[in-house]
Amino acid sequence: AREFLRENPDLAREIENKVRESVGIPVLVQTPEPTRNPPSIKARALRLLAQREHGRAELAAKLLARQARADGHAGAAADGAAGADADDAHLRIEALRTQIQRVLDELEQQGLLSDARATDALVHAKAPRLGTRRLRQALQARALPADLIDAALQGTRDTEPARAREVWRRRFGAPPADARERARQMRF
């Protein structure tokens, strides 16, 4: 019953008011929620960039997904809508992509968006804990350019054994004392 009432807050408020009325407690007055305009594409981009560095492709994908969802036509072209509806949804999404690209161009010109900075930030944050292959995977998952990935990982190859020893030292601190501990450290 509680879950049902959580899912239906209007009904819950109505029931609560009837109970309050019957007991003699003042009824809750329903205040309308203030209407807020959805944030602009640039505002969304700035909010995401304030949290951490993003590459251009990653930020574009996030903005497209969030803005399409906010506008109410996320996946409308892919839902099998027929004829003119599908064409209309496709045109709206293409217009949205164009708007996003304009905003990203502006942010790059202002120096707020940089693939190189996003690559360096990720390598700096993750290099002490990850090997070169895992770093490459993380950078590729964020859709960063291959030339920037190669350049950023150039210095990590030389330090990989030292970083691995440091991770081992923090995790274990001492050589294994018995076969069980040795097996545990080898699995690591």
Coordinates of N, CA, C and O in Angstrom, one line a residue:
A1 N 0.8 -1.2 0.0 CA 0.0 0.0 0.0 C 0.9 1.3 0.0 O 0.6 2.2 -0.7
R2 N 2.0 1.2 0.8 CA 2.8 2.4 0.8 C 3.4 2.7 -0.5 O 3.5 3.8 -0.9
E3 N 3.9 1.6 -1.2 CA 4.5 1.8 -2.5 C 3.5 2.4 -3.5 O 3.8 3.3 -4.3
F4 N 2.2 1.9 -3.4 CA 1.2 2.4 -4.3 C 1.0 3.9 -4.1 O 0.8 4.7 -5.0
L5 N 1.0 4.3 -2.8 CA 0.7 5.7 -2.4 C 1.9 6.6 -2.9 O 1.8 7.7 -3.2
R6 N 3.2 6.0 -2.8 CA 4.3 6.8 -3.2 C 4.3 7.0 -4.7 O 4.7 8.0 -5.2
E7 N 3.7 6.0 -5.5 CA 3.6 6.1 -6.9 C 2.5 7.0 -7.3 O 2.4 7.5 -8.5
N8 N 1.5 7.3 -6.5 CA 0.3 8.1 -6.7 C 0.2 9.2 -5.7 O -0.7 9.1 -4.8
P9 N 1.1 10.2 -5.7 CA 1.1 11.2 -4.7 C -0.2 12.0 -4.6 O -0.6 12.5 -3.5
D10 N -0.9 12.3 -5.7 CA -2.2 13.0 -5.7 C -3.2 12.3 -4.9 O -3.9 12.8 -4.1
L11 N -3.3 11.0 -5.1 CA -4.3 10.1 -4.4 C -3.9 10.1 -2.9 O -4.8 10.2 -2.0
A12 N -2.6 10.0 -2.6 CA -2.2 9.9 -1.2 C -2.5 11.2 -0.5 O -3.0 11.2 0.6
R13 N -2.4 12.4 -1.2 CA -2.7 13.7 -0.6 C -4.2 13.8 -0.3 O -4.7 14.3 0.7
E14 N -5.0 13.3 -1.3 CA -6.4 13.3 -1.1 C -6.9 12.5 0.0 O -7.7 12.9 0.9
I15 N -6.3 11.3 0.2 CA -6.7 10.4 1.3 C -6.3 11.0 2.6 O -7.0 11.0 3.6
E16 N -5.1 11.6 2.7 CA -4.6 12.3 3.9 C -5.5 13.4 4.3 O -5.8 13.6 5.4
N17 N -5.9 14.2 3.3 CA -6.8 15.3 3.6 C -8.2 14.8 4.2 O -8.7 15.5 5.1
K18 N -8.7 13.7 3.6 CA -10.0 13.2 4.2 C -9.8 12.7 5.6 O -10.7 12.9 6.4
V19 N -8.6 12.1 5.9 CA -8.4 11.6 7.3 C -8.2 12.8 8.2 O -8.8 12.9 9.3
R20 N -7.5 13.8 7.7 CA -7.3 15.1 8.5 C -8.7 15.7 8.8 O -8.9 16.2 9.9
E21 N -9.6 15.7 7.8 CA -10.9 16.3 8.0 C -11.7 15.6 9.0 O -12.3 16.2 9.9
S22 N -11.6 14.3 9.0 CA -12.4 13.5 9.9 C -11.9 13.6 11.3 O -12.7 13.5 12.3
V23 N -10.6 13.8 11.5 CA -10.0 14.0 12.8 C -10.1 15.4 13.3 O -10.0 15.6 14.5
G24 N -10.3 16.3 12.4 CA -10.4 17.7 12.8 C -9.1 18.5 12.7 O -8.9 19.6 13.3
I25 N -8.1 18.0 12.0 CA -6.9 18.7 11.7 C -7.0 19.4 10.4 O -7.7 19.0 9.5
P26 N -6.4 20.7 10.4 CA -6.5 21.5 9.2 C -6.0 20.7 7.9 O -5.1 19.9 8.0
V27 N -6.8 20.9 6.8 CA -6.5 20.2 5.6 C -5.3 20.9 4.9 O -5.1 22.1 5.0
L28 N -4.4 20.0 4.3 CA -3.3 20.5 3.6 C -3.7 21.2 2.3 O -4.5 20.6 1.6
V29 N -3.2 22.4 2.1 CA -3.5 23.1 0.8 C -2.5 22.7 -0.2 O -1.3 22.8 0.1
Q30 N -3.0 22.3 -1.3 CA -2.1 21.9 -2.4 C -1.6 23.2 -3.1 O -2.4 23.9 -3.7
T31 N -0.3 23.4 -3.1 CA 0.3 24.5 -3.8 C 0.8 24.0 -5.1 O 1.5 23.0 -5.2
P32 N 0.5 24.7 -6.2 CA 1.0 24.3 -7.5 C 2.5 24.4 -7.5 O 3.1 25.4 -7.0
E33 N 3.1 23.4 -8.1 CA 4.6 23.5 -8.3 C 4.9 24.6 -9.3 O 4.3 24.7 -10.3
P34 N 6.0 25.4 -9.0 CA 6.4 26.4 -9.9 C 6.9 25.8 -11.2 O 7.6 24.8 -11.2
T35 N 6.5 26.4 -12.3 CA 7.0 25.8 -13.6 C 8.4 26.4 -13.9 O 8.6 27.6 -13.7
R36 N 9.2 25.5 -14.2 CA 10.6 25.8 -14.5 C 10.9 25.6 -16.0 O 10.4 24.6 -16.5
N37 N 11.6 26.5 -16.6 CA 12.0 26.3 -18.0 C 13.1 25.3 -18.0 O 14.0 25.4 -17.1
P38 N 13.1 24.3 -18.9 CA 14.2 23.4 -18.9 C 15.5 24.1 -19.3 O 15.5 25.1 -20.0
P39 N 16.6 23.7 -18.7 CA 17.9 24.4 -19.0 C 18.2 24.3 -20.5 O 17.9 23.3 -21.2
S40 N 18.9 25.3 -21.0 CA 19.3 25.3 -22.4 C 20.4 24.3 -22.6 O 21.0 23.8 -21.7
I41 N 20.8 24.1 -23.9 CA 21.8 23.1 -24.2 C 23.1 23.6 -23.6 O 23.9 22.8 -23.1
K42 N 23.4 24.9 -23.7 CA 24.6 25.4 -23.2 C 24.7 25.3 -21.7 O 25.7 25.0 -21.1
A43 N 23.6 25.5 -21.0 CA 23.6 25.4 -19.5 C 23.8 23.9 -19.1 O 24.6 23.7 -18.2
R44 N 23.2 23.0 -19.9 CA 23.5 21.6 -19.6 C 25.0 21.2 -19.8 O 25.6 20.5 -19.0
A45 N 25.5 21.8 -20.9 CA 26.9 21.5 -21.2 C 27.8 22.1 -20.1 O 28.8 21.4 -19.7
L46 N 27.6 23.3 -19.7 CA 28.4 23.9 -18.7 C 28.3 23.1 -17.3 O 29.2 23.0 -16.6
R47 N 27.1 22.7 -17.0 CA 26.9 21.9 -15.8 C 27.7 20.6 -15.9 O 28.4 20.2 -14.9
L48 N 27.7 19.9 -17.0 CA 28.5 18.7 -17.1 C 30.0 19.0 -17.1 O 30.7 18.2 -16.5
L49 N 30.4 20.1 -17.7 CA 31.8 20.4 -17.7 C 32.3 20.9 -16.3 O 33.5 20.7 -16.0
A50 N 31.4 21.4 -15.5 CA 31.7 21.8 -14.2 C 32.0 20.6 -13.3 O 32.8 20.7 -12.3
Q51 N 31.4 19.4 -13.6 CA 31.6 18.2 -12.8 C 33.0 17.6 -13.1 O 33.7 17.1 -12.2
R52 N 33.3 17.5 -14.4 CA 34.6 16.9 -14.8 C 34.8 17.3 -16.3 O 33.9 17.7 -17.0
E53 N 36.1 17.1 -16.7 CA 36.4 17.3 -18.1 C 35.7 16.3 -19.0 O 35.6 15.1 -18.6
H54 N 35.2 16.7 -20.1 CA 34.6 15.8 -21.1 C 35.2 16.0 -22.5 O 35.6 17.1 -22.8
G55 N 35.3 15.0 -23.3 CA 35.7 15.1 -24.7 C 34.5 15.6 -25.5 O 33.3 15.5 -25.0
R56 N 34.7 16.1 -26.7 CA 33.7 16.6 -27.5 C 32.6 15.6 -27.8 O 31.4 15.8 -27.7
A57 N 33.0 14.4 -28.3 CA 32.1 13.4 -28.7 C 31.3 12.9 -27.5 O 30.0 12.7 -27.6
E58 N 31.9 12.7 -26.3 CA 31.2 12.2 -25.1 C 30.2 13.3 -24.7 O 29.0 12.9 -24.4
L59 N 30.5 14.5 -24.7 CA 29.6 15.6 -24.3 C 28.5 15.7 -25.3 O 27.3 15.9 -24.9
A60 N 28.7 15.6 -26.5 CA 27.7 15.7 -27.6 C 26.7 14.6 -27.4 O 25.5 14.8 -27.4
A61 N 27.2 13.3 -27.1 CA 26.3 12.2 -26.9 C 25.4 12.4 -25.6 O 24.2 12.1 -25.7
K62 N 26.0 12.9 -24.6 CA 25.2 13.1 -23.3 C 24.2 14.2 -23.6 O 23.0 14.1 -23.1
L63 N 24.6 15.3 -24.2 CA 23.6 16.4 -24.4 C 22.5 15.9 -25.3 O 21.3 16.3 -25.1
L64 N 22.8 15.2 -26.4 CA 21.7 14.7 -27.3 C 20.7 13.8 -26.5 O 19.5 14.0 -26.7
A65 N 21.2 12.9 -25.7 CA 20.4 12.0 -25.0 C 19.5 12.8 -24.0 O 18.3 12.6 -24.0
R66 N 20.1 13.7 -23.3 CA 19.3 14.4 -22.2 C 18.3 15.4 -22.9 O 17.2 15.6 -22.4
Q67 N 18.8 16.1 -23.9 CA 17.9 17.1 -24.5 C 16.7 16.4 -25.2 O 15.6 16.9 -25.2
A68 N 17.0 15.3 -25.9 CA 15.9 14.6 -26.6 C 14.9 14.0 -25.6 O 13.7 14.1 -25.8
R69 N 15.4 13.6 -24.5 CA 14.5 13.1 -23.4 C 13.7 14.2 -22.8 O 12.5 14.1 -22.6
A70 N 14.3 15.4 -22.6 CA 13.6 16.5 -22.1 C 12.6 17.0 -23.0 O 11.5 17.5 -22.6
D71 N 12.9 17.0 -24.3 CA 11.9 17.5 -25.3 C 10.8 16.5 -25.6 O 9.9 16.8 -26.3
G72 N 11.0 15.3 -25.1 CA 9.9 14.3 -25.3 C 9.9 13.5 -26.6 O 9.0 12.8 -26.9
H73 N 11.1 13.5 -27.3 CA 11.1 12.7 -28.5 C 12.3 11.8 -28.6 O 12.9 11.6 -29.6
A74 N 12.7 11.3 -27.4 CA 13.8 10.4 -27.4 C 13.4 9.1 -28.0 O 12.4 8.5 -27.6
G75 N 14.1 8.7 -29.0 CA 13.8 7.4 -29.7 C 12.5 7.5 -30.5 O 12.1 6.4 -31.0
A76 N 12.0 8.6 -30.8 CA 10.7 8.6 -31.6 C 10.9 8.1 -33.0 O 10.1 7.5 -33.5
A77 N 12.1 8.4 -33.5 CA 12.4 7.9 -34.9 C 12.6 6.4 -34.9 O 12.4 5.8 -35.9
A78 N 13.1 5.9 -33.8 CA 13.4 4.5 -33.7 C 12.2 3.6 -33.3 O 12.3 2.4 -33.3
D79 N 11.1 4.3 -32.8 CA 10.0 3.5 -32.3 C 9.1 2.9 -33.3 O 8.1 2.3 -33.0
G80 N 9.5 3.1 -34.6 CA 8.6 2.5 -35.6 C 7.5 3.4 -36.0 O 6.5 2.9 -36.6
A81 N 7.6 4.6 -35.7 CA 6.5 5.6 -36.1 C 6.5 5.6 -37.6 O 7.4 5.6 -38.3
A82 N 5.3 5.7 -38.1 CA 5.1 5.6 -39.5 C 5.1 6.9 -40.2 O 4.7 8.0 -39.7
G83 N 5.6 6.9 -41.4 CA 5.5 8.0 -42.4 C 6.0 9.4 -41.9 O 7.2 9.5 -41.5
A84 N 5.1 10.3 -41.9 CA 5.5 11.7 -41.6 C 5.9 11.9 -40.2 O 6.8 12.7 -39.9
D85 N 5.4 11.1 -39.2 CA 5.8 11.2 -37.8 C 7.3 10.9 -37.7 O 8.0 11.5 -37.0
A86 N 7.7 9.8 -38.3 CA 9.1 9.4 -38.2 C 10.0 10.4 -38.9 O 11.1 10.7 -38.4
D87 N 9.6 10.9 -40.0 CA 10.4 12.0 -40.7 C 10.5 13.2 -39.9 O 11.6 13.8 -39.8
D88 N 9.4 13.6 -39.2 CA 9.4 14.8 -38.4 C 10.3 14.6 -37.2 O 11.1 15.5 -36.8
A89 N 10.2 13.4 -36.6 CA 11.1 13.2 -35.4 C 12.6 13.2 -35.8 O 13.4 13.7 -35.1
H90 N 12.9 12.6 -37.0 CA 14.2 12.5 -37.5 C 14.7 14.0 -37.8 O 15.9 14.3 -37.4
L91 N 13.9 14.8 -38.3 CA 14.3 16.2 -38.6 C 14.5 17.0 -37.3 O 15.5 17.8 -37.2
R92 N 13.7 16.7 -36.3 CA 13.9 17.4 -35.0 C 15.2 17.0 -34.3 O 15.9 17.8 -33.8
I93 N 15.5 15.7 -34.4 CA 16.8 15.2 -33.8 C 18.0 15.8 -34.6 O 19.0 16.1 -34.0
E94 N 17.9 15.8 -35.9 CA 19.0 16.4 -36.7 C 19.2 17.9 -36.4 O 20.3 18.4 -36.3
A95 N 18.1 18.6 -36.2 CA 18.2 20.0 -35.8 C 18.8 20.2 -34.4 O 19.6 21.1 -34.2
L96 N 18.5 19.2 -33.5 CA 19.1 19.2 -32.2 C 20.6 19.0 -32.3 O 21.3 19.6 -31.6
R97 N 21.0 18.0 -33.1 CA 22.4 17.7 -33.3 C 23.1 19.0 -33.8 O 24.2 19.3 -33.3
T98 N 22.5 19.7 -34.7 CA 23.1 20.9 -35.2 C 23.3 22.0 -34.1 O 24.3 22.6 -34.0
Q99 N 22.3 22.1 -33.3 CA 22.3 23.1 -32.2 C 23.4 22.7 -31.2 O 24.2 23.6 -30.8
I100 N 23.5 21.4 -30.9 CA 24.6 20.9 -30.0 C 26.0 21.2 -30.6 O 26.8 21.7 -29.8
Q101 N 26.1 20.9 -31.9 CA 27.5 21.2 -32.5 C 27.8 22.7 -32.4 O 29.0 23.0 -32.2
R102 N 26.9 23.5 -32.6 CA 27.1 25.0 -32.5 C 27.6 25.4 -31.1 O 28.5 26.1 -30.9
V103 N 26.9 24.8 -30.1 CA 27.2 25.1 -28.7 C 28.6 24.6 -28.4 O 29.4 25.3 -27.7
L104 N 28.9 23.4 -28.9 CA 30.2 22.8 -28.6 C 31.3 23.6 -29.3 O 32.4 23.8 -28.7
D105 N 31.1 24.1 -30.5 CA 32.1 24.9 -31.2 C 32.3 26.2 -30.3 O 33.5 26.6 -30.2
E106 N 31.3 26.8 -29.8 CA 31.4 28.0 -29.0 C 32.2 27.7 -27.7 O 33.1 28.5 -27.4
L107 N 31.9 26.6 -27.1 CA 32.7 26.2 -25.9 C 34.1 25.9 -26.2 O 35.0 26.3 -25.3
E108 N 34.4 25.3 -27.3 CA 35.8 25.1 -27.7 C 36.5 26.4 -27.9 O 37.7 26.6 -27.5
Q109 N 35.9 27.4 -28.6 CA 36.5 28.7 -28.9 C 36.8 29.4 -27.6 O 37.7 30.1 -27.5
Q110 N 35.9 29.2 -26.6 CA 36.1 29.9 -25.3 C 37.1 29.2 -24.4 O 37.5 29.6 -23.3
G111 N 37.6 28.0 -24.9 CA 38.6 27.2 -24.1 C 38.0 26.4 -23.0 O 38.7 25.9 -22.1
L112 N 36.6 26.2 -23.0 CA 36.0 25.5 -21.9 C 35.9 24.0 -22.2 O 35.6 23.2 -21.3
L113 N 36.1 23.6 -23.5 CA 36.0 22.2 -23.9 C 37.2 21.9 -24.7 O 37.6 22.6 -25.6
S114 N 37.9 20.8 -24.3 CA 39.1 20.4 -24.9 C 39.3 18.9 -24.8 O 39.3 18.4 -23.7
D115 N 39.5 18.2 -26.0 CA 39.7 16.8 -25.9 C 41.1 16.5 -25.3 O 41.2 15.5 -24.6
A116 N 42.1 17.4 -25.6 CA 43.4 17.1 -25.0 C 43.4 17.2 -23.5 O 44.0 16.4 -22.7
R117 N 42.6 18.2 -23.0 CA 42.5 18.4 -21.5 C 41.8 17.2 -20.9 O 42.1 16.8 -19.8
A118 N 40.7 16.8 -21.5 CA 40.0 15.6 -21.0 C 40.8 14.4 -21.0 O 40.8 13.6 -20.0
T119 N 41.6 14.2 -22.0 CA 42.5 13.0 -22.1 C 43.6 13.1 -20.9 O 43.8 12.1 -20.2
D120 N 44.2 14.2 -20.8 CA 45.2 14.4 -19.7 C 44.6 14.2 -18.3 O 45.2 13.6 -17.4
A121 N 43.4 14.8 -18.1 CA 42.7 14.6 -16.8 C 42.4 13.2 -16.5 O 42.7 12.8 -15.3
L122 N 42.0 12.4 -17.4 CA 41.7 11.0 -17.2 C 42.9 10.2 -16.9 O 43.0 9.4 -16.0
V123 N 44.0 10.5 -17.7 CA 45.2 9.8 -17.5 C 45.8 10.1 -16.1 O 46.3 9.2 -15.4
H124 N 45.8 11.4 -15.8 CA 46.3 11.8 -14.5 C 45.5 11.2 -13.3 O 46.1 10.8 -12.3
A125 N 44.2 11.1 -13.4 CA 43.4 10.5 -12.4 C 43.5 9.0 -12.2 O 43.5 8.5 -11.1
K126 N 43.7 8.3 -13.4 CA 43.6 6.9 -13.3 C 44.9 6.2 -13.4 O 45.0 5.0 -13.1
A127 N 46.0 6.8 -13.9 CA 47.3 6.2 -14.1 C 47.9 5.5 -12.9 O 48.4 4.4 -13.0
P128 N 47.7 6.1 -11.7 CA 48.3 5.4 -10.6 C 47.7 4.1 -10.2 O 48.3 3.2 -9.6
R129 N 46.5 3.8 -10.7 CA 45.8 2.6 -10.4 C 45.7 1.6 -11.5 O 45.4 0.4 -11.3
L130 N 45.8 2.1 -12.8 CA 45.5 1.3 -13.9 C 46.8 1.1 -14.8 O 47.6 2.0 -14.9
G131 N 46.8 0.0 -15.5 CA 47.9 -0.2 -16.5 C 47.6 0.5 -17.8 O 46.5 1.1 -18.0
T132 N 48.5 0.4 -18.7 CA 48.4 1.1 -20.0 C 47.2 0.6 -20.8 O 46.4 1.4 -21.4
R133 N 46.9 -0.7 -20.8 CA 45.8 -1.2 -21.6 C 44.4 -0.7 -21.0 O 43.5 -0.3 -21.8
R134 N 44.3 -0.8 -19.7 CA 43.1 -0.3 -19.1 C 42.9 1.2 -19.3 O 41.7 1.7 -19.5
L135 N 44.0 2.0 -19.2 CA 43.9 3.4 -19.5 C 43.4 3.6 -20.9 O 42.5 4.5 -21.2
R136 N 43.9 2.9 -21.9 CA 43.5 3.0 -23.3 C 42.0 2.7 -23.4 O 41.3 3.4 -24.1
Q137 N 41.6 1.6 -22.8 CA 40.2 1.3 -22.8 C 39.3 2.4 -22.3 O 38.2 2.7 -22.8
A138 N 39.7 3.0 -21.1 CA 38.9 4.0 -20.5 C 38.9 5.3 -21.5 O 37.8 5.9 -21.6
L139 N 40.0 5.6 -22.1 CA 40.0 6.7 -23.0 C 39.2 6.5 -24.2 O 38.5 7.4 -24.7
Q140 N 39.2 5.3 -24.8 CA 38.4 4.9 -25.9 C 36.9 4.9 -25.6 O 36.1 5.3 -26.5
A141 N 36.6 4.5 -24.4 CA 35.2 4.5 -24.0 C 34.6 5.9 -24.0 O 33.4 6.0 -24.1
R142 N 35.5 6.9 -23.8 CA 35.0 8.3 -23.7 C 35.1 8.9 -25.1 O 34.9 10.1 -25.3
A143 N 35.3 8.1 -26.1 CA 35.3 8.5 -27.5 C 36.3 9.7 -27.8 O 36.0 10.6 -28.5
L144 N 37.5 9.6 -27.2 CA 38.5 10.6 -27.4 C 39.4 10.2 -28.7 O 39.5 9.0 -29.0
P145 N 39.9 11.2 -29.4 CA 40.7 10.9 -30.6 C 41.9 10.0 -30.4 O 42.6 10.1 -29.3
A146 N 42.1 9.1 -31.3 CA 43.2 8.1 -31.2 C 44.6 8.8 -31.0 O 45.4 8.3 -30.3
D147 N 44.8 9.8 -31.8 CA 46.1 10.5 -31.7 C 46.4 11.1 -30.3 O 47.5 11.0 -29.8
L148 N 45.4 11.6 -29.7 CA 45.5 12.1 -28.3 C 45.7 11.0 -27.3 O 46.5 11.1 -26.4
I149 N 45.1 9.9 -27.5 CA 45.2 8.7 -26.7 C 46.7 8.2 -26.7 O 47.3 8.0 -25.7
D150 N 47.2 8.0 -28.0 CA 48.5 7.6 -28.1 C 49.5 8.5 -27.5 O 50.5 8.1 -26.8
A151 N 49.4 9.8 -27.7 CA 50.3 10.8 -27.1 C 50.2 10.7 -25.6 O 51.3 10.8 -24.9
A152 N 49.1 10.6 -25.0 CA 48.9 10.6 -23.5 C 49.5 9.4 -22.9 O 50.0 9.4 -21.8
L153 N 49.4 8.2 -23.6 CA 49.9 7.0 -23.1 C 51.4 6.7 -23.3 O 51.9 5.8 -22.8
Q154 N 52.0 7.6 -24.1 CA 53.4 7.4 -24.4 C 54.3 7.4 -23.1 O 55.1 6.5 -23.0
G155 N 54.0 8.2 -22.2 CA 54.8 8.3 -20.9 C 54.4 7.2 -19.9 O 55.2 6.9 -19.0
T156 N 53.3 6.6 -20.0 CA 52.8 5.7 -19.0 C 53.4 4.3 -19.3 O 53.6 3.5 -18.3
R157 N 53.9 4.0 -20.5 CA 54.5 2.7 -20.7 C 55.8 2.5 -19.9 O 56.1 1.5 -19.4
D158 N 56.5 3.6 -19.8 CA 57.8 3.5 -19.1 C 57.7 3.4 -17.6 O 58.5 2.7 -17.0
T159 N 56.6 3.9 -17.1 CA 56.4 3.9 -15.6 C 55.5 2.7 -15.2 O 55.2 2.6 -14.0
E160 N 55.0 1.9 -16.1 CA 54.1 0.9 -15.7 C 54.6 -0.1 -14.7 O 53.9 -0.4 -13.7
P161 N 55.8 -0.6 -14.8 CA 56.3 -1.5 -13.7 C 56.4 -0.9 -12.3 O 56.0 -1.5 -11.3
A162 N 56.8 0.4 -12.3 CA 56.9 1.1 -11.0 C 55.5 1.3 -10.4 O 55.3 1.2 -9.2
R163 N 54.6 1.7 -11.3 CA 53.2 1.9 -10.8 C 52.6 0.6 -10.3 O 51.9 0.6 -9.3
A164 N 52.9 -0.5 -11.0 CA 52.3 -1.8 -10.6 C 52.9 -2.2 -9.2 O 52.2 -2.7 -8.3
R165 N 54.2 -2.0 -9.0 CA 54.8 -2.2 -7.7 C 54.2 -1.4 -6.6 O 54.0 -1.8 -5.5
E166 N 53.9 -0.1 -6.9 CA 53.3 0.8 -5.9 C 51.9 0.3 -5.5 O 51.5 0.3 -4.3
V167 N 51.2 -0.1 -6.5 CA 49.8 -0.7 -6.2 C 49.9 -1.9 -5.4 O 49.2 -2.1 -4.4
W168 N 50.9 -2.8 -5.7 CA 51.1 -4.0 -4.9 C 51.5 -3.7 -3.5 O 51.0 -4.2 -2.5
R169 N 52.4 -2.7 -3.3 CA 52.9 -2.3 -2.0 C 51.7 -1.7 -1.1 O 51.6 -2.1 0.0
R170 N 50.9 -0.9 -1.7 CA 49.7 -0.4 -1.0 C 48.8 -1.5 -0.6 O 48.2 -1.4 0.5
R171 N 48.6 -2.5 -1.5 CA 47.6 -3.5 -1.2 C 48.2 -4.5 -0.2 O 47.4 -5.0 0.7
F172 N 49.4 -4.9 -0.4 CA 49.9 -6.0 0.5 C 51.0 -5.6 1.4 O 51.1 -6.1 2.5
G173 N 52.0 -4.8 1.0 CA 53.0 -4.3 1.8 C 54.2 -5.1 2.1 O 55.3 -4.7 2.4
A174 N 54.0 -6.5 2.1 CA 55.1 -7.4 2.4 C 55.0 -8.6 1.5 O 53.9 -9.0 1.0
P175 N 56.2 -9.3 1.3 CA 56.1 -10.6 0.5 C 55.2 -11.6 1.3 O 55.0 -11.5 2.5
P176 N 54.7 -12.6 0.5 CA 53.8 -13.6 1.2 C 54.6 -14.4 2.2 O 55.7 -14.8 2.0
A177 N 53.9 -14.7 3.3 CA 54.5 -15.5 4.4 C 54.2 -17.0 4.2 O 55.0 -17.9 4.6
D178 N 53.1 -17.4 3.5 CA 52.8 -18.8 3.3 C 52.2 -19.0 1.9 O 52.0 -18.0 1.1
A179 N 51.9 -20.2 1.5 CA 51.4 -20.5 0.2 C 50.1 -19.9 -0.1 O 49.8 -19.5 -1.2
R180 N 49.2 -19.8 0.9 CA 47.9 -19.3 0.8 C 48.0 -17.8 0.4 O 47.3 -17.3 -0.5
E181 N 48.8 -17.1 1.2 CA 49.0 -15.6 0.9 C 49.7 -15.4 -0.5 O 49.4 -14.5 -1.2
R182 N 50.6 -16.3 -0.8 CA 51.3 -16.2 -2.1 C 50.2 -16.4 -3.2 O 50.2 -15.6 -4.2
A183 N 49.3 -17.3 -3.1 CA 48.3 -17.5 -4.1 C 47.4 -16.3 -4.2 O 47.0 -15.9 -5.3
R184 N 47.1 -15.7 -3.0 CA 46.2 -14.5 -3.0 C 46.9 -13.3 -3.8 O 46.3 -12.6 -4.5
Q185 N 48.2 -13.2 -3.5 CA 48.9 -12.1 -4.2 C 49.1 -12.3 -5.7 O 49.1 -11.4 -6.5
M186 N 49.2 -13.6 -6.0 CA 49.4 -13.9 -7.5 C 48.1 -13.6 -8.2 O 48.1 -13.2 -9.4
R187 N 47.0 -13.9 -7.6 CA 45.7 -13.6 -8.2 C 45.5 -12.1 -8.4 O 44.8 -11.7 -9.4
F188 N 46.1 -11.3 -7.5 CA 45.9 -9.9 -7.6 C 46.7 -9.4 -8.9 O 46.2 -8.7 -9.7

